[in-house]
Amino acid sequence: MHPETVQQPGQRGCGKQTVAANLLRRFRLHADAVLRFISNPAAPFTNNVGERAVRMPKVKQKISGCFRRLAGAEHFCVIRSCLDTLRKQGHGMLTVLQRAFAGNPIQLTA
């Protein structure tokens, strides 16, 4: 239903493909990786967790322009990582931050 377009004579490179044709070709080439979650229950359905972990430092960098020092970027990532872990463990962010600033932080569990 979605044939690949052929290269025109005198045209350089590949012919322009439709979005559907590109998606279909990618599914065919990477079928084992695309459907890995079916055969391996431990494999996540999406990579949203990884993307979500990277999103906050990029937003912070865009808003502030940059991190002034590498140490500041490292501290930011450690804090975000701890907050994200505690959120996944079911803790409320307001409670976590209030306890941290009061000197009684919630300890991370493995």
C-alpha angles and dihedrals in degrees: 000000000000107000119188114250116245125234113263118232110270092017118126123219127005123328117256110268129204119251090249092051092049091050092048092049091049091050090051094048096045102029093132092054096039093054098034092113089067096059097031114046091192092062112094119240091230137012093236092122091059093045092047091053091055096041099073098055090047092051091048090049092050093048096045096034093234145342109271095217136016090238090059091052091048092050090048091052093048092050093047091047092052092046092049092049092049090047090053089051089057101257120142114244095224091053092046093052094043091052092045093053091044089057096251104100123183109250117235115243121212 
